[in-house]
Amino acid sequence: MDGAGACILLASAVAMLASCHKVCFIGSEYDPQAGIPLRWFLPYKVPCECTAVRLGGTHIPASSYRQGAPHYLKELFLTETAECSSPEALGMEDGTIPDDHITASSVWESTNYPGCCPPQKGRLNSDSIWAPSSNPDSWIEMDLATSTVVSGVITQSLALGKFNGYVTMYKVAFKKQSTSQCEHVRDGNGNVKLFKGNTDARCTPVTNMFNESVVASVVRIEPTEWHVWVRLQLELLGCRRN
C-alpha cells in the first residue's frame, strides 16, 4: 500500500470512530425560571448519544455546547472510571460519614436496651449495633455526600445480651446520584451479587470485595439471610475523590 492509500485508510478510520464516539461536555447556566440556582445540561436531547461525559465549565450558556436541544439535569454527573488501587475505610468507623447520613428501614426498640440499635450504631466496632424492627426487606443506607469509588464492605455483629443475631447473606445497592435509581453490585456474570456475611455474633469481621468497583454517592446494604435476627455493624471500603 502506498503512502496516499494509507492516509486515505487512516482518515476513514478516524472519521468512523468520530461518528460513533461522542464525548459530551456538561455545562451549567442560570435557570431563568428558578432565578439564581444553576442547572446542568448536556448538549443532546437524548443523553444516551453521549458515550462519555466530562466537565465543560460553569456559568456557560447552553447555546455554547448545543449540537441539538439540550438535556437539563438536576445534578452534576461525570463518566469517570471506578479505579481504586488501594481501597481504604470510607468513614463508618471513624465518623467521617456523619450520623445524619445514615438511615435504615426501621429500628428495633427494646425495653431492656433503650436506644440501643439505631442505624448510627451500625458502625464497625461500635459499642452497640443496628437492628431493624422487622427482618424481611430491611436495609441500612449511607449517604456519602459526593461521588465516591466503592470497592467492598466489611461486616460484623455484636452479642447484645441474649439478643444475638447476625447477617449471613446480603446484597449491596447503590445510587450514582441521590436522585438516581438504585442499582445492585453484580458478579462477573452480570447477576446481582449475593455476599456471604457473618457466621457468629463475636465481632468477627468479614470482608467482601466487589468484582468491579462502583461509583456511588449512596450505598445501601440489604440483608437477605440472617441467623435469628438482623444485627449489623459495617464499614465501606473504597477511594474518596479529591
PDB file of C-alpha atoms in Angstrom:
ATOM      1  CA  MET A   1       0.000   0.000   0.000  1.00  0.00           C
ATOM      2  CA  ASP A   2       1.459   3.419  -0.986  1.00  0.00           C
ATOM      3  CA  GLY A   3       1.562   6.453   1.286  1.00  0.00           C
ATOM      4  CA  ALA A   4      -1.527   8.087  -0.228  1.00  0.00           C
ATOM      5  CA  GLY A   5      -3.563   4.895   0.236  1.00  0.00           C
ATOM      6  CA  ALA A   6      -2.507   4.589   3.859  1.00  0.00           C
ATOM      7  CA  CYS A   7      -3.513   8.189   4.555  1.00  0.00           C
ATOM      8  CA  ILE A   8      -6.945   7.625   2.995  1.00  0.00           C
ATOM      9  CA  LEU A   9      -7.442   4.458   5.092  1.00  0.00           C
ATOM     10  CA  LEU A  10      -6.381   6.265   8.280  1.00  0.00           C
ATOM     11  CA  ALA A  11      -8.673   9.195   7.572  1.00  0.00           C
ATOM     12  CA  SER A  12     -11.608   6.835   7.009  1.00  0.00           C
ATOM     13  CA  ALA A  13     -10.941   5.019  10.298  1.00  0.00           C
ATOM     14  CA  VAL A  14     -10.744   8.310  12.209  1.00  0.00           C
ATOM     15  CA  ALA A  15     -13.981   9.511  10.643  1.00  0.00           C
ATOM     16  CA  MET A  16     -15.730   6.257  11.568  1.00  0.00           C
ATOM     17  CA  LEU A  17     -14.566   6.476  15.197  1.00  0.00           C
ATOM     18  CA  ALA A  18     -15.580  10.105  15.419  1.00  0.00           C
ATOM     19  CA  SER A  19     -19.055   9.276  14.169  1.00  0.00           C
ATOM     20  CA  CYS A  20     -19.697   6.643  16.864  1.00  0.00           C
ATOM     21  CA  HIS A  21     -17.882   8.251  19.829  1.00  0.00           C
ATOM     22  CA  LYS A  22     -19.451  11.406  21.267  1.00  0.00           C
ATOM     23  CA  VAL A  23     -17.768  12.932  24.303  1.00  0.00           C
ATOM     24  CA  CYS A  24     -20.311  15.335  25.799  1.00  0.00           C
ATOM     25  CA  PHE A  25     -19.107  18.267  27.875  1.00  0.00           C
ATOM     26  CA  ILE A  26     -21.527  19.008  30.682  1.00  0.00           C
ATOM     27  CA  GLY A  27     -22.029  22.679  31.468  1.00  0.00           C
ATOM     28  CA  SER A  28     -24.101  24.861  33.765  1.00  0.00           C
ATOM     29  CA  GLU A  29     -26.158  28.003  33.306  1.00  0.00           C
ATOM     30  CA  TYR A  30     -28.558  30.087  35.371  1.00  0.00           C
ATOM     31  CA  ASP A  31     -32.077  28.691  35.328  1.00  0.00           C
ATOM     32  CA  PRO A  32     -34.267  31.553  34.049  1.00  0.00           C
ATOM     33  CA  GLN A  33     -37.358  30.054  35.686  1.00  0.00           C
ATOM     34  CA  ALA A  34     -35.786  29.455  39.116  1.00  0.00           C
ATOM     35  CA  GLY A  35     -33.619  32.558  39.214  1.00  0.00           C
ATOM     36  CA  ILE A  36     -30.126  32.268  40.659  1.00  0.00           C
ATOM     37  CA  PRO A  37     -29.797  28.444  41.080  1.00  0.00           C
ATOM     38  CA  LEU A  38     -27.700  26.767  38.416  1.00  0.00           C
ATOM     39  CA  ARG A  39     -28.922  23.937  36.242  1.00  0.00           C
ATOM     40  CA  TRP A  40     -26.681  21.421  34.498  1.00  0.00           C
ATOM     41  CA  PHE A  41     -27.167  20.418  30.898  1.00  0.00           C
ATOM     42  CA  LEU A  42     -25.895  18.055  28.210  1.00  0.00           C
ATOM     43  CA  PRO A  43     -25.776  19.153  24.567  1.00  0.00           C
ATOM     44  CA  TYR A  44     -28.054  16.392  23.279  1.00  0.00           C
ATOM     45  CA  LYS A  45     -31.756  15.984  23.976  1.00  0.00           C
ATOM     46  CA  VAL A  46     -31.183  12.222  24.218  1.00  0.00           C
ATOM     47  CA  PRO A  47     -28.322  11.752  26.736  1.00  0.00           C
ATOM     48  CA  CYS A  48     -27.692   8.202  25.502  1.00  0.00           C
ATOM     49  CA  GLU A  49     -25.989   9.805  22.485  1.00  0.00           C
ATOM     50  CA  CYS A  50     -23.103  10.626  24.821  1.00  0.00           C
ATOM     51  CA  THR A  51     -20.510   7.881  25.129  1.00  0.00           C
ATOM     52  CA  ALA A  52     -18.658   9.867  27.801  1.00  0.00           C
ATOM     53  CA  VAL A  53     -19.433  12.934  29.913  1.00  0.00           C
ATOM     54  CA  ARG A  54     -16.765  15.414  31.004  1.00  0.00           C
ATOM     55  CA  LEU A  55     -16.915  18.756  32.796  1.00  0.00           C
ATOM     56  CA  GLY A  56     -17.035  21.621  30.327  1.00  0.00           C
ATOM     57  CA  GLY A  57     -17.401  24.585  32.657  1.00  0.00           C
ATOM     58  CA  THR A  58     -19.753  26.606  34.818  1.00  0.00           C
ATOM     59  CA  HIS A  59     -21.830  29.691  34.014  1.00  0.00           C
ATOM     60  CA  ILE A  60     -21.775  28.700  30.330  1.00  0.00           C
ATOM     61  CA  PRO A  61     -24.902  29.282  28.225  1.00  0.00           C
ATOM     62  CA  ALA A  62     -26.369  26.100  26.783  1.00  0.00           C
ATOM     63  CA  SER A  63     -26.039  27.503  23.264  1.00  0.00           C
ATOM     64  CA  SER A  64     -22.240  27.255  23.599  1.00  0.00           C
ATOM     65  CA  TYR A  65     -22.485  23.450  23.719  1.00  0.00           C
ATOM     66  CA  ARG A  66     -25.660  22.846  21.747  1.00  0.00           C
ATOM     67  CA  GLN A  67     -25.490  20.224  18.984  1.00  0.00           C
ATOM     68  CA  GLY A  68     -29.220  19.720  19.435  1.00  0.00           C
ATOM     69  CA  ALA A  69     -31.795  20.536  22.065  1.00  0.00           C
ATOM     70  CA  PRO A  70     -30.029  20.424  25.473  1.00  0.00           C
ATOM     71  CA  HIS A  71     -30.932  17.857  28.131  1.00  0.00           C
ATOM     72  CA  TYR A  72     -31.237  19.527  31.543  1.00  0.00           C
ATOM     73  CA  LEU A  73     -30.162  17.795  34.763  1.00  0.00           C
ATOM     74  CA  LYS A  74     -30.732  18.447  38.461  1.00  0.00           C
ATOM     75  CA  GLU A  75     -27.283  17.215  39.482  1.00  0.00           C
ATOM     76  CA  LEU A  76     -23.790  17.052  38.052  1.00  0.00           C
ATOM     77  CA  PHE A  77     -22.507  13.650  36.977  1.00  0.00           C
ATOM     78  CA  LEU A  78     -19.412  12.581  35.056  1.00  0.00           C
ATOM     79  CA  THR A  79     -18.452   9.265  33.471  1.00  0.00           C
ATOM     80  CA  GLU A  80     -15.182   8.579  35.185  1.00  0.00           C
ATOM     81  CA  THR A  81     -13.805   5.095  35.587  1.00  0.00           C
ATOM     82  CA  ALA A  82     -14.151   3.468  39.002  1.00  0.00           C
ATOM     83  CA  GLU A  83     -10.474   2.958  39.767  1.00  0.00           C
ATOM     84  CA  CYS A  84      -9.311   2.305  43.312  1.00  0.00           C
ATOM     85  CA  SER A  85      -5.978   0.530  43.588  1.00  0.00           C
ATOM     86  CA  SER A  86      -5.740   0.788  47.389  1.00  0.00           C
ATOM     87  CA  PRO A  87      -9.216   0.748  48.996  1.00  0.00           C
ATOM     88  CA  GLU A  88      -9.473   2.347  52.411  1.00  0.00           C
ATOM     89  CA  ALA A  89     -12.213   2.757  55.006  1.00  0.00           C
ATOM     90  CA  LEU A  90     -14.711   5.377  53.835  1.00  0.00           C
ATOM     91  CA  GLY A  91     -15.777   6.616  57.254  1.00  0.00           C
ATOM     92  CA  MET A  92     -18.305   4.471  59.069  1.00  0.00           C
ATOM     93  CA  GLU A  93     -15.969   3.537  61.919  1.00  0.00           C
ATOM     94  CA  ASP A  94     -14.189   6.878  62.306  1.00  0.00           C
ATOM     95  CA  GLY A  95     -17.289   9.053  61.883  1.00  0.00           C
ATOM     96  CA  THR A  96     -16.333  10.680  58.568  1.00  0.00           C
ATOM     97  CA  ILE A  97     -19.806   9.633  57.440  1.00  0.00           C
ATOM     98  CA  PRO A  98     -21.932  11.706  59.867  1.00  0.00           C
ATOM     99  CA  ASP A  99     -24.856  10.313  61.852  1.00  0.00           C
ATOM    100  CA  ASP A 100     -27.458  12.181  59.828  1.00  0.00           C
ATOM    101  CA  HIS A 101     -26.178  10.497  56.659  1.00  0.00           C
ATOM    102  CA  ILE A 102     -27.013   7.013  57.983  1.00  0.00           C
ATOM    103  CA  THR A 103     -30.608   5.797  57.721  1.00  0.00           C
ATOM    104  CA  ALA A 104     -32.409   2.469  57.901  1.00  0.00           C
ATOM    105  CA  SER A 105     -35.667   0.741  57.037  1.00  0.00           C
ATOM    106  CA  SER A 106     -36.622   0.546  60.726  1.00  0.00           C
ATOM    107  CA  VAL A 107     -35.182   0.360  64.228  1.00  0.00           C
ATOM    108  CA  TRP A 108     -35.777  -2.294  66.898  1.00  0.00           C
ATOM    109  CA  GLU A 109     -36.889  -0.854  70.216  1.00  0.00           C
ATOM    110  CA  SER A 110     -36.133  -2.759  73.406  1.00  0.00           C
ATOM    111  CA  THR A 111     -37.249  -2.008  76.965  1.00  0.00           C
ATOM    112  CA  ASN A 112     -34.123  -3.813  78.216  1.00  0.00           C
ATOM    113  CA  TYR A 113     -31.803  -1.871  75.901  1.00  0.00           C
ATOM    114  CA  PRO A 114     -33.462   1.513  75.264  1.00  0.00           C
ATOM    115  CA  GLY A 115     -31.982   3.415  72.339  1.00  0.00           C
ATOM    116  CA  CYS A 116     -29.580   0.577  71.649  1.00  0.00           C
ATOM    117  CA  CYS A 117     -29.930  -0.036  67.977  1.00  0.00           C
ATOM    118  CA  PRO A 118     -30.387   2.947  65.613  1.00  0.00           C
ATOM    119  CA  PRO A 119     -28.584   2.860  62.245  1.00  0.00           C
ATOM    120  CA  GLN A 120     -25.940   5.242  63.623  1.00  0.00           C
ATOM    121  CA  LYS A 121     -24.832   2.319  65.836  1.00  0.00           C
ATOM    122  CA  GLY A 122     -24.189   0.249  62.724  1.00  0.00           C
ATOM    123  CA  ARG A 123     -20.608   1.479  62.558  1.00  0.00           C
ATOM    124  CA  LEU A 124     -17.808  -1.096  62.606  1.00  0.00           C
ATOM    125  CA  ASN A 125     -16.576  -1.690  66.177  1.00  0.00           C
ATOM    126  CA  SER A 126     -19.368   0.419  67.664  1.00  0.00           C
ATOM    127  CA  ASP A 127     -20.406  -0.158  71.281  1.00  0.00           C
ATOM    128  CA  SER A 128     -23.808  -1.298  70.015  1.00  0.00           C
ATOM    129  CA  ILE A 129     -25.385  -2.365  66.725  1.00  0.00           C
ATOM    130  CA  TRP A 130     -28.046  -1.576  64.144  1.00  0.00           C
ATOM    131  CA  ALA A 131     -31.109  -3.801  64.445  1.00  0.00           C
ATOM    132  CA  PRO A 132     -34.346  -3.356  62.457  1.00  0.00           C
ATOM    133  CA  SER A 133     -37.795  -3.929  63.944  1.00  0.00           C
ATOM    134  CA  SER A 134     -38.599  -6.219  61.001  1.00  0.00           C
ATOM    135  CA  ASN A 135     -36.024  -8.510  59.418  1.00  0.00           C
ATOM    136  CA  PRO A 136     -37.542  -9.026  55.925  1.00  0.00           C
ATOM    137  CA  ASP A 137     -36.818  -6.233  53.436  1.00  0.00           C
ATOM    138  CA  SER A 138     -34.609  -4.447  55.942  1.00  0.00           C
ATOM    139  CA  TRP A 139     -31.772  -2.163  54.874  1.00  0.00           C
ATOM    140  CA  ILE A 140     -29.225   0.333  56.164  1.00  0.00           C
ATOM    141  CA  GLU A 141     -28.114   3.194  53.919  1.00  0.00           C
ATOM    142  CA  MET A 142     -25.125   5.541  53.892  1.00  0.00           C
ATOM    143  CA  ASP A 143     -25.147   8.875  52.049  1.00  0.00           C
ATOM    144  CA  LEU A 144     -21.541   9.563  51.050  1.00  0.00           C
ATOM    145  CA  ALA A 145     -22.432  13.138  50.014  1.00  0.00           C
ATOM    146  CA  THR A 146     -20.122  13.085  46.989  1.00  0.00           C
ATOM    147  CA  SER A 147     -19.341  10.728  44.132  1.00  0.00           C
ATOM    148  CA  THR A 148     -17.113   8.028  45.649  1.00  0.00           C
ATOM    149  CA  VAL A 149     -15.459   4.849  44.381  1.00  0.00           C
ATOM    150  CA  VAL A 150     -16.793   1.962  46.492  1.00  0.00           C
ATOM    151  CA  SER A 151     -14.918  -1.338  46.299  1.00  0.00           C
ATOM    152  CA  GLY A 152     -16.086  -3.506  49.198  1.00  0.00           C
ATOM    153  CA  VAL A 153     -17.778  -3.936  52.564  1.00  0.00           C
ATOM    154  CA  ILE A 154     -16.702  -5.176  55.992  1.00  0.00           C
ATOM    155  CA  THR A 155     -19.472  -6.592  58.203  1.00  0.00           C
ATOM    156  CA  GLN A 156     -19.609  -7.932  61.730  1.00  0.00           C
ATOM    157  CA  SER A 157     -22.097  -8.476  64.529  1.00  0.00           C
ATOM    158  CA  LEU A 158     -22.090  -7.934  68.283  1.00  0.00           C
ATOM    159  CA  ALA A 159     -23.519 -10.024  71.100  1.00  0.00           C
ATOM    160  CA  LEU A 160     -26.200  -7.989  72.854  1.00  0.00           C
ATOM    161  CA  GLY A 161     -27.202  -9.934  75.931  1.00  0.00           C
ATOM    162  CA  LYS A 162     -29.384 -12.840  74.836  1.00  0.00           C
ATOM    163  CA  PHE A 163     -30.450 -10.972  71.678  1.00  0.00           C
ATOM    164  CA  ASN A 164     -27.743 -12.410  69.455  1.00  0.00           C
ATOM    165  CA  GLY A 165     -28.090 -12.430  65.709  1.00  0.00           C
ATOM    166  CA  TYR A 166     -26.132 -11.697  62.557  1.00  0.00           C
ATOM    167  CA  VAL A 167     -26.477 -11.273  58.817  1.00  0.00           C
ATOM    168  CA  THR A 168     -25.359 -14.322  56.844  1.00  0.00           C
ATOM    169  CA  MET A 169     -26.089 -13.036  53.317  1.00  0.00           C
ATOM    170  CA  TYR A 170     -26.693  -9.603  51.818  1.00  0.00           C
ATOM    171  CA  LYS A 171     -26.878  -7.536  48.648  1.00  0.00           C
ATOM    172  CA  VAL A 172     -25.318  -4.129  48.019  1.00  0.00           C
ATOM    173  CA  ALA A 173     -27.383  -1.463  46.270  1.00  0.00           C
ATOM    174  CA  PHE A 174     -26.129   1.972  45.291  1.00  0.00           C
ATOM    175  CA  LYS A 175     -27.095   5.223  43.614  1.00  0.00           C
ATOM    176  CA  LYS A 176     -24.752   7.210  41.421  1.00  0.00           C
ATOM    177  CA  GLN A 177     -26.543  10.398  42.490  1.00  0.00           C
ATOM    178  CA  SER A 178     -29.009  10.851  45.313  1.00  0.00           C
ATOM    179  CA  THR A 179     -31.880  11.191  42.822  1.00  0.00           C
ATOM    180  CA  SER A 180     -30.826   8.207  40.689  1.00  0.00           C
ATOM    181  CA  GLN A 181     -32.486   4.820  40.564  1.00  0.00           C
ATOM    182  CA  CYS A 182     -30.977   2.134  42.793  1.00  0.00           C
ATOM    183  CA  GLU A 183     -28.651  -0.355  41.116  1.00  0.00           C
ATOM    184  CA  HIS A 184     -27.098  -3.503  42.595  1.00  0.00           C
ATOM    185  CA  VAL A 185     -23.492  -4.620  42.658  1.00  0.00           C
ATOM    186  CA  ARG A 186     -23.197  -7.557  40.259  1.00  0.00           C
ATOM    187  CA  ASP A 187     -20.989 -10.599  39.856  1.00  0.00           C
ATOM    188  CA  GLY A 188     -18.800 -11.465  36.879  1.00  0.00           C
ATOM    189  CA  ASN A 189     -21.806 -12.914  35.019  1.00  0.00           C
ATOM    190  CA  GLY A 190     -23.905  -9.784  35.378  1.00  0.00           C
ATOM    191  CA  ASN A 191     -26.175 -11.205  38.083  1.00  0.00           C
ATOM    192  CA  VAL A 192     -26.969  -9.402  41.325  1.00  0.00           C
ATOM    193  CA  LYS A 193     -24.197 -10.439  43.709  1.00  0.00           C
ATOM    194  CA  LEU A 194     -25.086 -12.164  46.979  1.00  0.00           C
ATOM    195  CA  PHE A 195     -22.324 -11.604  49.515  1.00  0.00           C
ATOM    196  CA  LYS A 196     -21.631 -14.066  52.321  1.00  0.00           C
ATOM    197  CA  GLY A 197     -21.837 -12.344  55.671  1.00  0.00           C
ATOM    198  CA  ASN A 198     -21.039 -13.417  59.200  1.00  0.00           C
ATOM    199  CA  THR A 199     -21.075 -16.780  60.909  1.00  0.00           C
ATOM    200  CA  ASP A 200     -21.119 -15.629  64.538  1.00  0.00           C
ATOM    201  CA  ALA A 201     -22.001 -12.707  66.819  1.00  0.00           C
ATOM    202  CA  ARG A 202     -18.495 -12.410  68.286  1.00  0.00           C
ATOM    203  CA  CYS A 203     -17.314  -9.252  66.483  1.00  0.00           C
ATOM    204  CA  THR A 204     -15.567 -11.271  63.771  1.00  0.00           C
ATOM    205  CA  PRO A 205     -15.181  -9.014  60.720  1.00  0.00           C
ATOM    206  CA  VAL A 206     -15.855 -10.436  57.258  1.00  0.00           C
ATOM    207  CA  THR A 207     -14.575  -8.524  54.226  1.00  0.00           C
ATOM    208  CA  ASN A 208     -16.130  -8.781  50.769  1.00  0.00           C
ATOM    209  CA  MET A 209     -14.630  -7.009  47.755  1.00  0.00           C
ATOM    210  CA  PHE A 210     -16.629  -6.307  44.600  1.00  0.00           C
ATOM    211  CA  ASN A 211     -15.718  -7.855  41.241  1.00  0.00           C
ATOM    212  CA  GLU A 212     -15.616  -4.287  39.959  1.00  0.00           C
ATOM    213  CA  SER A 213     -15.667  -1.072  41.960  1.00  0.00           C
ATOM    214  CA  VAL A 214     -18.679   1.202  41.521  1.00  0.00           C
ATOM    215  CA  VAL A 215     -19.037   4.979  41.586  1.00  0.00           C
ATOM    216  CA  ALA A 216     -21.733   5.909  44.088  1.00  0.00           C
ATOM    217  CA  SER A 217     -22.965   8.709  46.305  1.00  0.00           C
ATOM    218  CA  VAL A 218     -25.379   6.473  48.248  1.00  0.00           C
ATOM    219  CA  VAL A 219     -24.807   2.851  49.337  1.00  0.00           C
ATOM    220  CA  ARG A 220     -27.404   0.524  50.831  1.00  0.00           C
ATOM    221  CA  ILE A 221     -26.820  -2.871  52.476  1.00  0.00           C
ATOM    222  CA  GLU A 222     -29.793  -5.226  52.072  1.00  0.00           C
ATOM    223  CA  PRO A 223     -29.728  -8.356  54.282  1.00  0.00           C
ATOM    224  CA  THR A 224     -31.248 -11.378  52.543  1.00  0.00           C
ATOM    225  CA  GLU A 225     -30.478 -14.115  55.090  1.00  0.00           C
ATOM    226  CA  TRP A 226     -29.733 -13.973  58.809  1.00  0.00           C
ATOM    227  CA  HIS A 227     -29.332 -16.025  61.958  1.00  0.00           C
ATOM    228  CA  VAL A 228     -32.219 -15.351  64.369  1.00  0.00           C
ATOM    229  CA  TRP A 229     -32.261 -11.561  63.801  1.00  0.00           C
ATOM    230  CA  VAL A 230     -30.647  -8.966  61.566  1.00  0.00           C
ATOM    231  CA  ARG A 231     -27.875  -7.402  63.646  1.00  0.00           C
ATOM    232  CA  LEU A 232     -25.172  -5.480  61.794  1.00  0.00           C
ATOM    233  CA  GLN A 233     -22.089  -3.296  62.022  1.00  0.00           C
ATOM    234  CA  LEU A 234     -20.233  -2.332  58.864  1.00  0.00           C
ATOM    235  CA  GLU A 235     -17.578  -0.324  57.087  1.00  0.00           C
ATOM    236  CA  LEU A 236     -17.425   0.656  53.413  1.00  0.00           C
ATOM    237  CA  LEU A 237     -14.153   0.331  51.507  1.00  0.00           C
ATOM    238  CA  GLY A 238     -13.081   2.419  48.544  1.00  0.00           C
ATOM    239  CA  CYS A 239     -11.459   5.651  47.464  1.00  0.00           C
ATOM    240  CA  ARG A 240     -12.621   9.200  48.069  1.00  0.00           C
ATOM    241  CA  ARG A 241     -12.244  11.572  45.147  1.00  0.00           C
ATOM    242  CA  ASN A 242     -10.451  14.859  45.775  1.00  0.00           C
TER     243      ASN A 242
END
